[in-house]
Every structure is written in C-alpha cells, then in structure tokens.
Amino acid sequence: MVIPKRAESKIWKKGLFLRDGFPTQMKMDIRTKIISPLFARRQRVIESFGKRAVDIQRQQLRYLLGKARNTVWGKRYAFAEISGYDTFRERIPLQSYEDLHPFIERMINGEKDVLWPSTVRWYAQSSGTTNDRSKYIPVTPDILRRCHYAGGFDTVALYLRNCPDTRFFSKKGLILGGSHSPSPLNRRAHCGDLSAVLLQNLHPLVNLIRVPRKEIILMDEWEKKIEAIVENTWKKDVVSLSGIPSWMLVLIKAVLQRAGKQTLPEVWPNLEVFFHGGVGFEPYRTQYERLIPSDRMHYMETYNASEGFFGLQDDPSDKSMLLMLDYGVFYEFIPTGESGRPDDGIAIPLEAVETGVNYAMIITTAGGLWRYRIGDTVRFTSTFPHKFVITGRTRFFINAFGEELMADNTEKGIRKACEKTGALVRAYTAAPLFLLDKAKGRHQWVVEFETPPPSIETFATVLDDALQALNSDYAAKRYKEISLQPLEVIPAREHLFYDWLKKRGKLGGQHKVPCLSNSRNILEELLSMNG
C-alpha cells in the first residue's frame, strides 16, 4: 500500500507512525473490529439472562446431576433418583470444605470419579488468612472450560459491548497472578493459586496478547517476580490490567519508579481498562484515579474465586455485578440477616431471593463442589436480571456488641472518611476492644495510610459517623454510647500489612489481611509489629 504524501502528512500530524506502509493506529483498529463480532452471539445470550434465569439454573442442575450420577458422591446420594430441586435440597446436606476434604484427598491421591467424573490433576490452593491449613479446590477440565475461561471470555464480551471504541486486541494485557508451586502434592496432582492454574492451562493464542512472559508470572518469590514483571513490561504497549487492586498498586508504583514517571498514562499511554476483583475496590479508587488520571480509563469488577467465576460488572454506571447463570454452577442462598452469619433457615433457589437482603451463597459446581458454603455474602440489587454486590465473608465481621458490622459497611465508611479528609488508605483492619470496667467497648482500627489525614481524630470521627449512617445496628449501639464508645484509629507504620503477610509467606495472589474480625489476634499481631 502506498500512502499519498498529503495523507502521510495528516497521519504524522495525528501522532501516528508507519509500519510496513500502514499507519499502526489504523491497523490496530482493524484488528479489534475484525475480532469483536466473535463476541456478539454471547452478548445476546447474556442479555437474555433476565428472562431465562429460572430455566437456565434448572438446566445447570440437571447437567450437574446427570454428569456426576456414577461418581462416588453421585451413588452415595442416589443422583439417579433425584427428580428436581426439592429432592436435591432434601437429600444432600450443606457442605463445608472440611466435609468434602476426605473426598478431595482421595482425588489428590489419584482416585477417579469421586466428586466429579475422571481423574482431577489440578487443584487451586486457597489458604485462609486466619488458617494455616491450605484448601485444595479441584479444578476439573469442565470447571476450567465452562466457568473460569467462559468468565474471561464474557468479561471481554461485555467490555467490548460497553466500549465500542476500544483497541483491546491491538495492545498487550498485563495479568498479575499469584505464585505457582510446581507439584507439592504428589506425582499425580499439581497445585497453585487459581491464577497460576489458569495460566498454566491457558490457550496458546491468548498468550500472544498477554504480558509478562509465562515463566515470570509463575515465579514463586513475590518480590523478585515484581521486579521481573516491571523489567518485562514497562516498555510494552499495555492496554489492560487484570488483578487484585491492592497488589496491582504495588506493581504500578514499581513501574512508575522504574520509568521515572508520576502517572501511569506517561508509561502506557493506551491503557484503558482495569479488570479487578478479590477485594473491594472502593478504598483504592481514589489512589487509582490519581495514578491513572485519564478520562479513557475504565474499571470493571469481576467475581472470580478459586471455586468458580460467578459475577461480572455489566454496566459501568452500576457498581453491582450480574450473576452469571450458565457456567456449570447452580446457586442457592441462605438469609443471614445483617450479621453476615447464616441463619438456620432453609436454603432457597435463585428465583426466591429478594433485593436488599444479605445472603450466604451456596454453590454446586462442575468442579465437584456439592451444596458448598463458599463463605461469601451477597446482597441483590435487582432480580430478573439478578445483580448483586458482595457484602463480606461469613467469617469476617464484628458483632461483639450486637453492632453486626460487615465489610460492605467499612469499605463505604473508609471511602467517605477519605473523601472528607483528603486521606488515602493503603490497608486496614478492625477488631473489638472490650472495656470490662465499663461494661462496654469500642472498635479499634489499625490503618496504614498512603496519604495521612491532617487529623487522625477527624478521620476517626468521620468514619464513625459514616458507619452509623450505613448500619442501623451500629448506630443503635453508639446512641448515647449505650454499648459502643467512639472508634479508635491507630496509624500503622509504612508497609506494616505487607510485612505481616510476608512473615506468613502470603505475599501476592489473593492473600490479604481480613478487614474485620471478632477476635483480636490479628490486630494484636499487627500492633506488636507497629513499633
């Protein structure tokens, strides 16, 4: 192709450059336009979720029961005799990881057809932050294909629908995953955190647009890995980021330091989207907006856990996520009240949920998890289509004085306190302090600031007021200090939370310090290291 001199002049004025006789910008746009129609059919299917939710979920249940009817688990509960949801609910009890652990051990040791057909070779290692024992979640070929990879595909599909001017396929996508352990289980079974397992099994074509190199992203040692990622990517043309907000911030600051720049668009001028999940984004939003001051930047939340991919933010103007219904996952829900602790009431299917109620989520999946208590709580913001927000973990809340404080409250409260005082928060955790001599208590917060507020006392007051506005139970206990005195904020030294995780070998991946706890164990450990 020969570009006329006049046209060539216009190209140069627009800041474009020629490669092989073509303007690179034009070539990139064409590539995205060619690939984008491949997602159109899936976009239409997702748009039908609101009308077909019940049918889709019943199809998933039939598929799961039929597929596993001849497994050890399927024979134990006579799947062949289960005719519908009511029988399924009555016959199979709710399960915790401890309940399934003996069966998972048999699978790790090479036994096939236990919880799911065939031999399972990959396991997502998920260690609770307050529990040293690792969980090994089976990652079957079916859950990889039908759920995790389908979730990645749909993430792109919805992003393309919402941002038609994107240049997504013409640039590089940076994925920040966790560390990968080669095979500490035995010769038959491999494990690693979920992101490592996904990358290990990723389709080769995806690697053409992904950075950093595979051997770097699968490095075990977190700090060396960050250095290697920076060197491998800071000169690339990155258009998208994927990862957990807290750990991505660590990488972004390392990239800026290496490049000698103040903002990320100076390093990656075509950056346009951050796909995030794992922790609430609100406490970090202001920091991202300062480091990426671009009107073209988009943020899209995903709900991708070791157990499965469950939700996507389908509307940029709505912070809730769309529940993904056809991933080989059948959902049930148990009302929790405001406390985040499941009531003893019966589980209900998707069509019975209501908006504004906290539910503990129960999942049955193509990964061999049967009526499994995943430990997350959600609240639906709409039904048909079913959209929700994650409100916390069933293990992480404070209810020492009847205040029933959940993570959803604290994230919004921290956001409000930062807006009012100009502070930026890097990490935080809170626990109750019992004042036995006064028959009451208060909440103590250890907060690590990126930018400290002018007054810690003012920050604490704004946070306390925000929590009262967000949570009526908290407000009732604070009324005239009946049970709760004003909360106390203790500033943390720089890198305190990072050092706490490092001490336990939990840097990177989905590891994090719980933001709330009824126990003071974690808070006391942090205070002891805060000197």
Coordinates of N, CA and C in Angstrom, one line a residue, residues 57 85 89 94 323 330-336 345-353 358-363 371 376-380 386 388:
Q57 N -30.9 -22.0 35.3 CA -30.4 -22.6 36.5 C -30.9 -24.0 36.6
Y85 N -35.4 -30.0 42.1 CA -34.7 -29.2 43.1 C -35.1 -29.6 44.5
R89 N -32.4 -30.7 47.4 CA -32.2 -30.0 48.6 C -32.4 -30.8 49.8
L94 N -25.8 -29.5 53.3 CA -24.9 -28.4 53.0 C -23.5 -28.9 53.4
L323 N -25.1 -11.7 38.0 CA -24.8 -13.1 38.3 C -24.8 -14.0 37.0
F330 N -24.7 -24.1 40.0 CA -26.1 -24.0 40.5 C -26.0 -23.3 41.8
Y331 N -26.8 -22.2 42.0 CA -26.8 -21.3 43.1 C -27.9 -21.6 44.1
E332 N -27.6 -21.5 45.4 CA -28.6 -21.4 46.4 C -28.2 -20.3 47.4
F333 N -29.1 -19.9 48.2 CA -28.8 -18.8 49.1 C -29.5 -19.0 50.5
I334 N -28.8 -18.6 51.6 CA -29.3 -18.7 52.9 C -29.4 -17.3 53.5
P335 N -30.5 -16.8 53.9 CA -30.6 -15.4 54.5 C -29.7 -15.3 55.7
T336 N -29.0 -14.2 55.9 CA -28.1 -14.1 57.0 C -28.5 -13.0 58.0
G345 N -32.2 -21.1 58.8 CA -33.3 -21.3 57.8 C -32.9 -22.1 56.6
I346 N -33.8 -22.6 55.9 CA -33.6 -23.4 54.7 C -33.0 -22.6 53.6
A347 N -32.1 -23.2 52.8 CA -31.6 -22.6 51.6 C -32.7 -22.4 50.5
I348 N -32.6 -21.3 49.7 CA -33.6 -21.1 48.7 C -32.9 -21.0 47.3
P349 N -33.6 -21.3 46.3 CA -33.0 -21.1 44.9 C -33.0 -19.7 44.5
L350 N -32.4 -19.4 43.3 CA -32.3 -18.1 42.8 C -33.6 -17.4 42.7
E351 N -34.6 -18.0 42.1 CA -35.9 -17.3 41.9 C -36.6 -16.8 43.1
A352 N -36.1 -17.3 44.3 CA -36.8 -16.9 45.5 C -36.1 -15.7 46.3
V353 N -35.0 -15.3 45.8 CA -34.2 -14.3 46.5 C -34.9 -12.9 46.3
N358 N -29.2 -9.7 52.9 CA -27.9 -10.4 52.9 C -28.1 -11.9 52.8
Y359 N -27.4 -12.5 51.9 CA -27.5 -14.0 51.8 C -26.1 -14.6 51.8
A360 N -25.9 -15.7 52.4 CA -24.7 -16.6 52.3 C -24.9 -17.4 51.0
M361 N -23.9 -17.4 50.2 CA -24.0 -18.1 48.9 C -23.6 -19.6 49.0
I362 N -24.4 -20.4 48.4 CA -24.2 -21.9 48.4 C -24.0 -22.3 46.9
I363 N -23.0 -23.0 46.6 CA -22.7 -23.3 45.2 C -22.6 -24.9 45.0
R371 N -23.3 -28.3 47.1 CA -24.0 -27.5 48.1 C -23.0 -27.0 49.1
D376 N -18.9 -16.5 51.2 CA -19.2 -15.1 50.8 C -20.6 -14.7 51.0
T377 N -20.9 -13.5 51.4 CA -22.2 -13.0 51.5 C -22.5 -12.0 50.4
V378 N -23.7 -12.0 49.9 CA -24.1 -11.1 48.8 C -25.4 -10.4 49.1
R379 N -25.7 -9.3 48.4 CA -27.0 -8.7 48.5 C -27.4 -8.3 47.1
F380 N -28.6 -8.7 46.7 CA -29.1 -8.5 45.4 C -29.6 -7.1 45.3
H386 N -30.6 -10.8 37.7 CA -30.1 -10.9 39.1 C -28.7 -10.2 39.1
F388 N -26.0 -8.1 41.9 CA -25.7 -8.2 43.3 C -24.4 -7.4 43.6

